[in-house]
């Protein structure tokens, strides 16, 4: 009888602890996904990186994008002047990523630019990109590398 009582207590404790653990589920996590580099048709011109950042538990700023596969990288935003309808680009020093929010870096808006993407990234069809945030967190992502028309880079076709 005592043994059965302890088994019931142990079972109740197990159920209670699993319910508590389930209710303490992991909250929003800062992450970067859907990273695609679109190569410029002119090698001396910069290529564009588009991606999505999902916010974590608190507001942060994206401060830097870097890849050892490129000579230089910058964050930019395209804007359309409402009067002249001219498109301009502005370099950004940081981009706010709201807690549990989403920021799209897409064509016609925010994006990163890479100059001098090396042949290795072009041959592999991907390149590692590091995203640095105001919390000191760094996220590494393998970005897909594509030609402007969406095809695989010419160098990869030759493999």
C-alpha positions as a LaTeX table, in Angstrom:
\begin{tabular}{lrrr}
\hline
Residue & $x$ (\AA) & $y$ (\AA) & $z$ (\AA) \\
\hline
Unk1 & 0.00 & 0.00 & 0.00 \\
Unk2 & 2.82 & 2.42 & 0.88 \\
Unk3 & 4.63 & 1.50 & $-2.32$ \\
Unk4 & 1.50 & 2.29 & $-4.38$ \\
Unk5 & 1.17 & 5.65 & $-2.60$ \\
Unk6 & 4.76 & 6.59 & $-3.53$ \\
Unk7 & 4.17 & 5.51 & $-7.15$ \\
Unk8 & 1.11 & 7.81 & $-7.34$ \\
Unk9 & 3.13 & 10.70 & $-5.82$ \\
Unk10 & 6.00 & 10.06 & $-8.27$ \\
Unk11 & 3.57 & 9.97 & $-11.21$ \\
Unk12 & 1.90 & 13.22 & $-10.08$ \\
Unk13 & 5.31 & 14.90 & $-9.72$ \\
Unk14 & 6.33 & 13.72 & $-13.19$ \\
Unk15 & 3.12 & 15.07 & $-14.75$ \\
Unk16 & 3.43 & 18.40 & $-12.91$ \\
Unk17 & 7.08 & 18.86 & $-13.91$ \\
Unk18 & 6.38 & 18.08 & $-17.58$ \\
Unk19 & 3.51 & 20.60 & $-17.58$ \\
Unk20 & 5.78 & 23.23 & $-16.05$ \\
Unk21 & 8.51 & 22.54 & $-18.60$ \\
Unk22 & 6.02 & 22.76 & $-21.45$ \\
Unk23 & 4.71 & 26.11 & $-20.21$ \\
Unk24 & 8.30 & 27.42 & $-20.06$ \\
Unk25 & 8.67 & 26.89 & $-23.81$ \\
Unk26 & 11.40 & 28.68 & $-25.64$ \\
Unk27 & 10.44 & 32.21 & $-26.58$ \\
Unk28 & 11.31 & 34.03 & $-29.79$ \\
Unk29 & 14.85 & 33.45 & $-31.05$ \\
Unk30 & 16.89 & 35.91 & $-33.15$ \\
Unk31 & 17.57 & 34.28 & $-36.49$ \\
Unk32 & 18.44 & 34.98 & $-40.12$ \\
Unk33 & 17.10 & 32.94 & $-43.01$ \\
Unk34 & 16.36 & 32.91 & $-46.76$ \\
Unk35 & 19.71 & 34.56 & $-47.59$ \\
Unk36 & 20.32 & 34.87 & $-51.34$ \\
Unk37 & 23.13 & 36.76 & $-53.07$ \\
Unk38 & 22.20 & 38.00 & $-56.54$ \\
Unk39 & 25.36 & 38.58 & $-58.56$ \\
Unk40 & 25.69 & 41.77 & $-60.54$ \\
Unk41 & 25.93 & 41.18 & $-64.30$ \\
Unk42 & 28.96 & 43.52 & $-64.24$ \\
Unk43 & 31.78 & 42.09 & $-62.08$ \\
Unk44 & 32.99 & 45.52 & $-60.96$ \\
Unk45 & 29.52 & 46.46 & $-59.65$ \\
Unk46 & 28.24 & 45.32 & $-56.24$ \\
Unk47 & 26.01 & 42.30 & $-55.82$ \\
Unk48 & 22.93 & 42.30 & $-53.59$ \\
Unk49 & 22.12 & 40.16 & $-50.55$ \\
Unk50 & 18.47 & 39.69 & $-49.59$ \\
Unk51 & 17.39 & 37.90 & $-46.41$ \\
Unk52 & 14.94 & 37.91 & $-43.52$ \\
Unk53 & 15.70 & 38.57 & $-39.85$ \\
Unk54 & 13.29 & 37.37 & $-37.18$ \\
Unk55 & 13.58 & 39.17 & $-33.85$ \\
Unk56 & 14.37 & 37.51 & $-30.56$ \\
Unk57 & 13.08 & 38.29 & $-27.06$ \\
Unk58 & 14.15 & 41.97 & $-27.16$ \\
Unk59 & 14.79 & 44.72 & $-29.69$ \\
Unk60 & 18.25 & 44.60 & $-31.26$ \\
Unk61 & 20.07 & 46.31 & $-34.10$ \\
Unk62 & 21.73 & 44.62 & $-37.05$ \\
Unk63 & 25.08 & 46.40 & $-37.18$ \\
Unk64 & 27.13 & 44.58 & $-39.76$ \\
Unk65 & 27.07 & 42.02 & $-42.53$ \\
Unk66 & 30.38 & 40.40 & $-43.46$ \\
Unk67 & 31.69 & 37.61 & $-45.66$ \\
Unk68 & 35.26 & 36.47 & $-46.21$ \\
Unk69 & 34.09 & 35.67 & $-49.76$ \\
Unk70 & 33.77 & 39.38 & $-50.58$ \\
Unk71 & 36.09 & 42.38 & $-50.48$ \\
Unk72 & 33.53 & 44.72 & $-48.89$ \\
Unk73 & 29.97 & 44.69 & $-47.56$ \\
Unk74 & 27.52 & 47.46 & $-46.64$ \\
Unk75 & 23.91 & 47.70 & $-45.47$ \\
Unk76 & 21.72 & 49.85 & $-47.75$ \\
Unk77 & 18.15 & 50.92 & $-48.31$ \\
Unk78 & 16.57 & 51.85 & $-51.63$ \\
Unk79 & 14.11 & 54.73 & $-51.52$ \\
Unk80 & 11.83 & 56.33 & $-54.09$ \\
Unk81 & 11.47 & 60.11 & $-54.04$ \\
Unk82 & 7.71 & 60.72 & $-54.10$ \\
Unk83 & 8.07 & 63.91 & $-56.16$ \\
Unk84 & 10.62 & 62.95 & $-58.80$ \\
Unk85 & 9.98 & 59.16 & $-58.69$ \\
Unk86 & 13.78 & 58.73 & $-58.73$ \\
Unk87 & 15.28 & 55.80 & $-56.86$ \\
Unk88 & 18.17 & 56.49 & $-54.53$ \\
Unk89 & 20.20 & 54.36 & $-52.18$ \\
Unk90 & 21.24 & 55.24 & $-48.66$ \\
Unk91 & 23.91 & 53.46 & $-46.63$ \\
Unk92 & 22.64 & 52.31 & $-43.23$ \\
Unk93 & 24.78 & 52.13 & $-40.09$ \\
Unk94 & 22.26 & 49.86 & $-38.34$ \\
Unk95 & 18.78 & 48.41 & $-38.74$ \\
Unk96 & 16.37 & 47.91 & $-35.84$ \\
Unk97 & 15.04 & 44.37 & $-35.45$ \\
Unk98 & 11.98 & 44.51 & $-33.18$ \\
Unk99 & 11.43 & 41.86 & $-30.52$ \\
Unk100 & 9.49 & 38.93 & $-31.94$ \\
Unk101 & 9.17 & 40.87 & $-35.22$ \\
Unk102 & 10.38 & 40.36 & $-38.76$ \\
Unk103 & 12.44 & 42.60 & $-41.05$ \\
Unk104 & 12.64 & 41.74 & $-44.73$ \\
Unk105 & 15.75 & 42.74 & $-46.65$ \\
Unk106 & 14.23 & 42.55 & $-50.12$ \\
Unk107 & 14.48 & 44.05 & $-53.60$ \\
Unk108 & 13.43 & 47.69 & $-53.60$ \\
Unk109 & 14.05 & 48.12 & $-49.86$ \\
Unk110 & 16.67 & 47.23 & $-47.30$ \\
Unk111 & 19.48 & 44.96 & $-48.49$ \\
Unk112 & 23.21 & 44.35 & $-48.18$ \\
Unk113 & 25.70 & 44.94 & $-50.95$ \\
Unk114 & 28.87 & 42.94 & $-51.59$ \\
Unk115 & 31.79 & 44.04 & $-53.72$ \\
Unk116 & 34.31 & 41.61 & $-55.19$ \\
Unk117 & 32.70 & 38.23 & $-54.54$ \\
Unk118 & 35.38 & 35.61 & $-55.10$ \\
Unk119 & 35.36 & 32.75 & $-57.59$ \\
Unk120 & 35.08 & 30.08 & $-54.87$ \\
Unk121 & 31.66 & 31.38 & $-53.78$ \\
Unk122 & 30.59 & 31.56 & $-57.40$ \\
Unk123 & 31.73 & 27.98 & $-58.09$ \\
Unk124 & 30.12 & 26.61 & $-54.93$ \\
Unk125 & 26.88 & 28.54 & $-55.44$ \\
Unk126 & 26.97 & 29.63 & $-51.81$ \\
Unk127 & 28.93 & 31.78 & $-49.40$ \\
Unk128 & 29.05 & 32.11 & $-45.64$ \\
Unk129 & 27.73 & 35.42 & $-44.33$ \\
Unk130 & 28.12 & 36.70 & $-40.77$ \\
Unk131 & 25.46 & 38.97 & $-39.26$ \\
Unk132 & 26.51 & 40.99 & $-36.19$ \\
Unk133 & 23.94 & 42.43 & $-33.78$ \\
Unk134 & 24.05 & 45.09 & $-31.05$ \\
Unk135 & 23.95 & 42.38 & $-28.37$ \\
Unk136 & 27.28 & 41.06 & $-29.64$ \\
Unk137 & 25.55 & 38.02 & $-31.09$ \\
Unk138 & 26.89 & 36.80 & $-34.41$ \\
Unk139 & 24.88 & 34.54 & $-36.68$ \\
Unk140 & 26.51 & 32.62 & $-39.54$ \\
Unk141 & 24.35 & 31.75 & $-42.54$ \\
Unk142 & 25.14 & 30.00 & $-45.82$ \\
Unk143 & 23.70 & 32.29 & $-48.48$ \\
Unk144 & 22.78 & 30.90 & $-51.89$ \\
Unk145 & 24.65 & 32.63 & $-54.76$ \\
Unk146 & 22.69 & 33.16 & $-57.98$ \\
Unk147 & 22.99 & 35.10 & $-61.24$ \\
Unk148 & 20.64 & 38.05 & $-61.78$ \\
Unk149 & 18.23 & 35.78 & $-63.70$ \\
Unk150 & 18.14 & 33.27 & $-60.83$ \\
Unk151 & 20.34 & 30.69 & $-62.54$ \\
Unk152 & 23.43 & 29.14 & $-61.02$ \\
Unk153 & 26.63 & 31.13 & $-61.57$ \\
Unk154 & 28.50 & 30.52 & $-64.85$ \\
Unk155 & 31.57 & 29.29 & $-62.98$ \\
Unk156 & 29.53 & 26.46 & $-61.42$ \\
Unk157 & 28.17 & 25.35 & $-64.79$ \\
Unk158 & 31.77 & 24.72 & $-65.89$ \\
Unk159 & 32.41 & 22.20 & $-63.08$ \\
\hline
\end{tabular}
